[in-house]
mmCIF file of C-alpha atoms in Angstrom:
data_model
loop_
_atom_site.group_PDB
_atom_site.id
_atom_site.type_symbol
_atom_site.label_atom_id
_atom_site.label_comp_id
_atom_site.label_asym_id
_atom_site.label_seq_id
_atom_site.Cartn_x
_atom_site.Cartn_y
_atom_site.Cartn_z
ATOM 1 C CA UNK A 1487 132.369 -7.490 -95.918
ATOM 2 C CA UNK A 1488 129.206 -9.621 -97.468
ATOM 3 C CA UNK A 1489 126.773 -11.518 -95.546
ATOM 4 C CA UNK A 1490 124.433 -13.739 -97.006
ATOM 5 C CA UNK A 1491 122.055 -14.362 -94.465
ATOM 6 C CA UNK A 1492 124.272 -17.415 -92.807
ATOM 7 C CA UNK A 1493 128.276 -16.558 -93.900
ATOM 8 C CA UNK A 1494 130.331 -13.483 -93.580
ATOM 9 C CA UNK A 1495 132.829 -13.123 -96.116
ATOM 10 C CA UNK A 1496 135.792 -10.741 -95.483
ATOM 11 C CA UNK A 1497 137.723 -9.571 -98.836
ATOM 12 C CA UNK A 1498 141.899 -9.357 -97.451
ATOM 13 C CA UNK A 1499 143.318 -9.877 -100.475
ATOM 14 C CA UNK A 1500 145.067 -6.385 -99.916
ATOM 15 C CA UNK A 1501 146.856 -7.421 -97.207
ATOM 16 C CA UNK A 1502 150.642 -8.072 -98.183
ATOM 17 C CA UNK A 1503 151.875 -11.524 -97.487
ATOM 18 C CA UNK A 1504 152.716 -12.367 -93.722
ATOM 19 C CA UNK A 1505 150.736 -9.348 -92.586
ATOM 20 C CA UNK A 1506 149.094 -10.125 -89.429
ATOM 21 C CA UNK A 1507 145.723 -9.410 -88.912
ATOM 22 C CA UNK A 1508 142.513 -9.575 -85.944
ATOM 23 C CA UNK A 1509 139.305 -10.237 -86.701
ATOM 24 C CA UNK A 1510 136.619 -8.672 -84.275
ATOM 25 C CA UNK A 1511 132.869 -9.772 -84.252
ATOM 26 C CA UNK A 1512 130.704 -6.954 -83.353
ATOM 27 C CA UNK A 1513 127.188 -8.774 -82.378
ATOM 28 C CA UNK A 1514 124.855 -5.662 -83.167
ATOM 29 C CA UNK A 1515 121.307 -5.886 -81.582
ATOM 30 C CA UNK A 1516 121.691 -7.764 -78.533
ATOM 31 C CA UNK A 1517 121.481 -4.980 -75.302
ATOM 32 C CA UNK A 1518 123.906 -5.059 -72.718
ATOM 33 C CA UNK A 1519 123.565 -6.996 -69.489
ATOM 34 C CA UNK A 1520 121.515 -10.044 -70.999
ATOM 35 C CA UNK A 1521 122.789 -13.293 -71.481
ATOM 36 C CA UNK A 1522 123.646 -14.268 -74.890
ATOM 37 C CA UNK A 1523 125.833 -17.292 -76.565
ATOM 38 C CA UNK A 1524 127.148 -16.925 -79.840
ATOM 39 C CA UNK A 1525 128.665 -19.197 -81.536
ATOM 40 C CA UNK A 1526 132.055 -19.054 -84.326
ATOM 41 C CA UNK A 1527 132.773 -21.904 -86.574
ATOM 42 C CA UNK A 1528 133.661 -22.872 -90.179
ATOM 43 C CA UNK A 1529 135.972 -20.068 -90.114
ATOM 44 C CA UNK A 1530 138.712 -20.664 -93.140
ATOM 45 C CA UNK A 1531 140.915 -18.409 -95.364
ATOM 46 C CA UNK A 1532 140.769 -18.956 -98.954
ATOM 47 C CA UNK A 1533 142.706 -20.100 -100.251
ATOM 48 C CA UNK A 1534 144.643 -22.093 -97.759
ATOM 49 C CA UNK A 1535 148.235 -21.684 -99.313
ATOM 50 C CA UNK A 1536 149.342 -18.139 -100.805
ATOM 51 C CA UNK A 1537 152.491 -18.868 -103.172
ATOM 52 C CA UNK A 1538 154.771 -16.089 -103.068
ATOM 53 C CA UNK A 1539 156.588 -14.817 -106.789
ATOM 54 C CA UNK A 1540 160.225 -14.562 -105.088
ATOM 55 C CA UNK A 1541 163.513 -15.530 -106.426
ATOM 56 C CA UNK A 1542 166.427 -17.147 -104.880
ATOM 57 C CA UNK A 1543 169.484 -16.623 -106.777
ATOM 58 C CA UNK A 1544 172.110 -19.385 -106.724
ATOM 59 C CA UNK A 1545 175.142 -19.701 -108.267
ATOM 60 C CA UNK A 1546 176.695 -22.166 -110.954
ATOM 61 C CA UNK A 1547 179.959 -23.310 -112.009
ATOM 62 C CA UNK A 1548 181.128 -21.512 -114.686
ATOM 63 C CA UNK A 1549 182.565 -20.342 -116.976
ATOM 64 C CA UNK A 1550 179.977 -19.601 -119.594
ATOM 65 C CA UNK A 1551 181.943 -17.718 -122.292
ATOM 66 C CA UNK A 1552 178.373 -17.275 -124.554
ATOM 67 C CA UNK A 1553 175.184 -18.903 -123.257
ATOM 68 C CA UNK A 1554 173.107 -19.344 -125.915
ATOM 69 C CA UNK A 1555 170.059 -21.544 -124.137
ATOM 70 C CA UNK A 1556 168.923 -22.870 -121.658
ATOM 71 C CA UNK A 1557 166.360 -25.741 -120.255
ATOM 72 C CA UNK A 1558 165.278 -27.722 -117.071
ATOM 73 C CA UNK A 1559 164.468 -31.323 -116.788
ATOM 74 C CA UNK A 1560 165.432 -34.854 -115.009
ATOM 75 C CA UNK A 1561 167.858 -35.712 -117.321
ATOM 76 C CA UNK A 1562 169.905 -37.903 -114.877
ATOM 77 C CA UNK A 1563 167.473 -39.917 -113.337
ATOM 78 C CA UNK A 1564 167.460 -39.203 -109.961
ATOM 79 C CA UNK A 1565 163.599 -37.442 -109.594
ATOM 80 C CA UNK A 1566 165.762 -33.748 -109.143
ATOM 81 C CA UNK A 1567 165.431 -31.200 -111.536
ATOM 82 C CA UNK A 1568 168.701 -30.257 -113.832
ATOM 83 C CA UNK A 1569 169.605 -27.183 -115.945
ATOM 84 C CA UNK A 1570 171.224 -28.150 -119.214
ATOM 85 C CA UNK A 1571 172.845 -24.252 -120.573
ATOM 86 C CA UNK A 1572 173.918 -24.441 -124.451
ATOM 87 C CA UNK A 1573 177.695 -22.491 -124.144
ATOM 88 C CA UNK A 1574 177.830 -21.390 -127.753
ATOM 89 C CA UNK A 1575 181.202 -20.293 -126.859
ATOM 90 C CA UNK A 1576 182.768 -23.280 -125.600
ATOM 91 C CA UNK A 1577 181.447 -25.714 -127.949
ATOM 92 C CA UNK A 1578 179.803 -27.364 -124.812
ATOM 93 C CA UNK A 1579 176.736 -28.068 -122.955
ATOM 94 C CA UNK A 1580 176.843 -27.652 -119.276
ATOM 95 C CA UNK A 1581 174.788 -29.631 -117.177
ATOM 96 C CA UNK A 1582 174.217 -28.835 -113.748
ATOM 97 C CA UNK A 1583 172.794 -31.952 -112.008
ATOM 98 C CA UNK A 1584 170.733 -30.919 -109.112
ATOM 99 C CA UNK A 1585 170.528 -32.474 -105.415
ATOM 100 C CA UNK A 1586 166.933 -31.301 -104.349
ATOM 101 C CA UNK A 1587 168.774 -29.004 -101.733
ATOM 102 C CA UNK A 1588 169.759 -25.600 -104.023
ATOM 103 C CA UNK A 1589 173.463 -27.738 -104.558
ATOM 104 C CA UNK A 1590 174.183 -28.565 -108.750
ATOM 105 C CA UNK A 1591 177.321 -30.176 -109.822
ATOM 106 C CA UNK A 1592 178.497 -29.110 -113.284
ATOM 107 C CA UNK A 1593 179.601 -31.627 -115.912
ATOM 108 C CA UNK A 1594 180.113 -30.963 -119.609
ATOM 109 C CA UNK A 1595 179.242 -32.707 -122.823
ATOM 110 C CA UNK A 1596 181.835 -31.774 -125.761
ATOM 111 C CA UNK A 1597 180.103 -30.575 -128.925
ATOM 112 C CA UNK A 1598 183.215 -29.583 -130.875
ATOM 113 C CA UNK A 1599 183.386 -33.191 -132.587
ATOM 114 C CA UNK A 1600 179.807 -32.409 -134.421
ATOM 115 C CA UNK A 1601 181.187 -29.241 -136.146
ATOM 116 C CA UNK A 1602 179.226 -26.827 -135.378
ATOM 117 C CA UNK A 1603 178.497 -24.557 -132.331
ATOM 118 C CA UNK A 1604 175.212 -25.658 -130.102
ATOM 119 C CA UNK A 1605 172.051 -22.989 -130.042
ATOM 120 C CA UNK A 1606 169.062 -23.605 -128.344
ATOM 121 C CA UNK A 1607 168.965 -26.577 -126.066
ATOM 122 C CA UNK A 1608 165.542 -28.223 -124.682
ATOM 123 C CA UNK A 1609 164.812 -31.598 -122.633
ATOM 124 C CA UNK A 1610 162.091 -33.472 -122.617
ATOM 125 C CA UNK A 1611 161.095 -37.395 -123.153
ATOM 126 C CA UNK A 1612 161.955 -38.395 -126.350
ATOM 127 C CA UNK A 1613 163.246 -42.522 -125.302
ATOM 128 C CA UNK A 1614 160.599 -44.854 -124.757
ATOM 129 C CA UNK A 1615 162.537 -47.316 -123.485
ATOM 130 C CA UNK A 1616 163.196 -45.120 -120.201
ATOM 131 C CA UNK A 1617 161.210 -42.232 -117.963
ATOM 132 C CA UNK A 1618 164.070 -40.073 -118.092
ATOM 133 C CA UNK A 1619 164.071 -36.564 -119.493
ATOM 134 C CA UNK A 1620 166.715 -36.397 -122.853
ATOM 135 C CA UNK A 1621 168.794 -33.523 -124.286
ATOM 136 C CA UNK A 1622 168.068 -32.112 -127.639
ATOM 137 C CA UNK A 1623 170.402 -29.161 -128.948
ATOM 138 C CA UNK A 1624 170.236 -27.180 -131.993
ATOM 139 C CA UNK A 1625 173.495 -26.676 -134.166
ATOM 140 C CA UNK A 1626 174.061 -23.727 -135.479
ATOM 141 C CA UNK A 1627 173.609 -22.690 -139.108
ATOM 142 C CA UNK A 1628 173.843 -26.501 -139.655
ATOM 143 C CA UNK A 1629 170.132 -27.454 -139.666
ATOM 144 C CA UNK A 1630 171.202 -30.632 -137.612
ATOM 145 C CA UNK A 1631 169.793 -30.843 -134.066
ATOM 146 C CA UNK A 1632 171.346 -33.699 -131.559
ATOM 147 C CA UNK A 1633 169.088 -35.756 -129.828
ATOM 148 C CA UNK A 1634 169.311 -39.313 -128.557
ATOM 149 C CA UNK A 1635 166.817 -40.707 -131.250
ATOM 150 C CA UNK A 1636 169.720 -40.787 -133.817
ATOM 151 C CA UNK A 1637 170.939 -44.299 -132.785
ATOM 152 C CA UNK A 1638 167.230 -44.959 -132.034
ATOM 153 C CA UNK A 1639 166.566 -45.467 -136.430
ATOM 154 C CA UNK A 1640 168.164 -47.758 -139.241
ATOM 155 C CA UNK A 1641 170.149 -45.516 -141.052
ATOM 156 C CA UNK A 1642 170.889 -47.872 -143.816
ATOM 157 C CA UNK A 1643 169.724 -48.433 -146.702
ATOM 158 C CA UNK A 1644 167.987 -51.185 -147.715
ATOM 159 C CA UNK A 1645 169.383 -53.890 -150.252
ATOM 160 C CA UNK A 1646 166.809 -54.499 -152.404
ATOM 161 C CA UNK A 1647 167.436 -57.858 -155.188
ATOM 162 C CA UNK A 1648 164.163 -59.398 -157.282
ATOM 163 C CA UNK A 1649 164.502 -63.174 -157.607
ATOM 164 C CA UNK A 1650 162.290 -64.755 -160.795
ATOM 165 C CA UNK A 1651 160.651 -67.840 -158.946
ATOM 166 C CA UNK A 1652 160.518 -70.776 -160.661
ATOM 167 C CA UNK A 1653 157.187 -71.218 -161.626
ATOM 168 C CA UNK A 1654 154.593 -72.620 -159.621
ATOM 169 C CA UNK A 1655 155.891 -71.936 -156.448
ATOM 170 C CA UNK A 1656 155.092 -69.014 -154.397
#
């Protein structure tokens, strides 16, 4: 306990979490059997909101026959955070779409079209044209990673001809 001349400051950062705990004031100095008023105020607990490190442990969908990563985003929209899990074993990526209330529902993107079997997965804004979190995966031992920017770029090449202008004119 500190006092600074005006505030009394009680360290009970020892106390565990959800320990319940009195607070007396002693007022030293004033004799028994005479009127006295005292008065408490401004009393807070910093800070106001403890967070807890605790874990809830849900379940998903599976199977998973080799995870290989993992990532959490928006990535359908609807404000709620989703897990997207690279299965390196199933040539997929699961996405579990969450409902804000602990609930996912699983649905899978096929990789085994782009030849190679998906790594490390992460989401993140890559579209400008929406606020929406996208999907980029890594392909293994391909150097390729799948994002939605592929269709986003000109992939051809351009056709190039020089034309001679007739002289004088621009």
């Amino acid at each position: 306990m500190t006092f600074d001349g005006r505030t009394v400051t009680l360290d009970i950062s020892s106390l565990a979490a959800g320990t319940h705990a009195t607070l007396y004031f002693d007022l030293i100095g004033n004799p028994p059997g005479t009127n006295s008023v005292v008065s408490v105020d401004n009393v807070t607990i910093s800070p106001d909101f403890i967070y807890s490190d605790t874990f809830t442990p849900i379940s998903l969908d599976g199977p998973f026959t080799d995870s290989a990563g993992i990532a959490v985003g928006d990535v359908d929209g609807d404000g709620f955070a989703d897990i997207v899990v690279a299965d390196s074993g199933n040539d997929l990526l699961a996405i579990f779409n969450g409902d804000a209330n602990g609930a996912f529902i699983r649905s899978d993107i096929d990789l085994s079209g782009s030849g190679q079997t998906p790594t490390a997965v992460e989401v993140g804004q890559l579209t400008a044209e929406d606020m929406i979190d996208d999907i980029a995966v890594s392909l293994l031992g391909s150097d390729k990673v799948l994002t939605p920017l592929g269709s986003a770029f000109d992939t051809t090449p351009p056709n190039v001809m020089f034309i001679d202008p007739a002289s004088g004119s621009y």
